[in-house]
Amino acid sequence: MTIRNTRRAFLRSGAAAVPVLAFSPSAHAWLSCSDAAADAIEIPDLDGELLTAPADRAAAADDWGHIVSEMPLAVLVPASVDDIRKAVKFCRKHCIKVGPMSMVGNSHSTQGQSQAKCGLVIDMSGLSEIHAINAGDAVVDAGVRWFELLQQTLPLGKSPPVLTDHIDLSIGGTLSVGGIGGQTPQHGLQADNALELWVVTGDGDLEVCSPTHKATLFNSVRGGLGQFGVIVKARVKLIAVKPLARHYTAVYTDAATLLADQVALMNEGRFDYVEGLGFPQPDNSYVLTIEAVKYFDAGAPPDDAAMLAGLNFIPGTEAVDTLPLYDFFDRLAPIVAFTKITGEWYLPHPLTDFFLPLSEAADFIESTLAETPAVDIGYGPVLIYPFPRAKVTAPFIPLPSEPVTVLFSLLRWAPSADPAVAADLVAKNRAVYEGVREIGGKRYSIGSVELDFGDWLLHYGARWPQFLARKLIFDPTNTLTPGQGIFPW
């Protein structure tokens, strides 16, 4: 079954597009006339469009963080996988950096990670087709967003095993960074549930890989931050789900008690989804809350008393409600809509995410929150939940050495657009990061922490030689994804 997605998320400047016909290496510029420069080189025929209008390039120089802005030379809106293959091959030959972006104007990375200064940004939303939904998997273009896949699979009683809290993200984008959510304690990351990937490497070659075919490439690009190839299509796992969600929340006195209950639930598998949240209060304290969900069929609801039995939350703070499963998955949509109306959606978001060893997590979280006033968090809550290290199979997602890892996220929203405010929050992220490293923790590589080459060496640790070797195999000219600054050459 092939499902065509009519969404075309191409940004336009409003003016008629001027066709790009050539590139001048000496001027490092795209040309609308093939004879406009003595060294003009004709670009390959493309099914899609190459956009060079200032408004299109400015849109590609933005991301969810709204902090770093690196202007590319052009934006490719591909209409085919072959467009990406041709573009990467051309850029490699002429020393042009390439930054894949999930959707220009709606990228959810921060700190310029998906940008390409003076390079080419690929707007992956040009590839947005759901090719097939099968009994246990779906084949989708990388630009398909998770909510679009869910709208097709939930009527069939199926869902991806793991979803990020915000489902308006591209499948290729989250597979490239990992993709974590409240189902991770049972199912791992989204990257751990990829079954087959179509990848354009830094040489411009299209490769199909899986755990049993070209496994080295497969294990490099899952959580590889786009450093080894551009994921252009994916076969992702589907599991059977029930149509309704019983949603439980309750308040805890401290992080240690919250984590102890979460670990017990993780080991037991009582719920389908478990997260923890910290909500900042006007007095700069935090209300720590568990959020747990059980999927069920109409007419067979879970026993609420049994579901909450043995948990050590503050008596009387528990709340239970029921909603359609899709509405639970898309629970952030009203918040997104509201903050877009108020304008807060467009403020800087210097968020940061860390992986902590369980033995150190409670004390570290409590001390960090004690030093983090409500104004430094803003709209974004704090996320706290454990998952088994063994569930993560993607090799280039570094985790603490202990069996249980705790996600600790400060989902900061700056209170204003003042660059000095955002810079101060990024500096505070750096201070937290240094504390994370001291206790043996790691960084989840999507947030706003300024890293240099030495930091990346420490980030990958013993895996750095393997990471570098894979880069030399799959992107030897360092063409792909320059925005992270991993390779400074």
PDB file of C-alpha atoms in Angstrom, residues 7 102-103 106-108 143-148 150 164-171 174 326 329-330 332-333 336 340 345:
ATOM      1  CA  ARG A   7       1.883  18.241   2.227  1.00  0.00           C
ATOM      2  CA  SER A 102      14.060  17.956   8.774  1.00  0.00           C
ATOM      3  CA  MET A 103      11.920  20.875   7.654  1.00  0.00           C
ATOM      4  CA  ASN A 106      10.544  23.966  11.752  1.00  0.00           C
ATOM      5  CA  SER A 107      13.809  22.244  12.656  1.00  0.00           C
ATOM      6  CA  HIS A 108      13.783  21.072  16.267  1.00  0.00           C
ATOM      7  CA  GLY A 143      10.641  13.732   5.805  1.00  0.00           C
ATOM      8  CA  VAL A 144       7.437  12.092   7.046  1.00  0.00           C
ATOM      9  CA  ARG A 145       6.558  13.317  10.517  1.00  0.00           C
ATOM     10  CA  TRP A 146       5.606  10.899  13.256  1.00  0.00           C
ATOM     11  CA  PHE A 147       2.071  12.253  13.616  1.00  0.00           C
ATOM     12  CA  GLU A 148       1.484  11.668   9.917  1.00  0.00           C
ATOM     13  CA  LEU A 150       0.322   7.654  13.392  1.00  0.00           C
ATOM     14  CA  THR A 164       8.973  11.534  21.258  1.00  0.00           C
ATOM     15  CA  ASP A 165       6.775  13.784  23.396  1.00  0.00           C
ATOM     16  CA  HIS A 166       6.403  16.164  20.446  1.00  0.00           C
ATOM     17  CA  ILE A 167       5.282  14.102  17.441  1.00  0.00           C
ATOM     18  CA  ASP A 168       5.613  16.909  14.872  1.00  0.00           C
ATOM     19  CA  LEU A 169       9.200  15.780  14.185  1.00  0.00           C
ATOM     20  CA  SER A 170      10.576  14.046  11.120  1.00  0.00           C
ATOM     21  CA  ILE A 171      11.283  10.347  11.203  1.00  0.00           C
ATOM     22  CA  THR A 174      14.898  11.602  15.205  1.00  0.00           C
ATOM     23  CA  TYR A 326      -3.855   9.628  19.442  1.00  0.00           C
ATOM     24  CA  PHE A 329       0.357  11.086  21.735  1.00  0.00           C
ATOM     25  CA  ASP A 330      -0.494  14.572  20.420  1.00  0.00           C
ATOM     26  CA  LEU A 332       1.465  18.930  23.243  1.00  0.00           C
ATOM     27  CA  ALA A 333      -0.492  20.278  20.259  1.00  0.00           C
ATOM     28  CA  VAL A 336       2.180  24.536  20.751  1.00  0.00           C
ATOM     29  CA  LYS A 340       2.398  30.348  18.774  1.00  0.00           C
ATOM     30  CA  TRP A 345       6.978  29.649  20.539  1.00  0.00           C
TER      31      TRP A 345
END
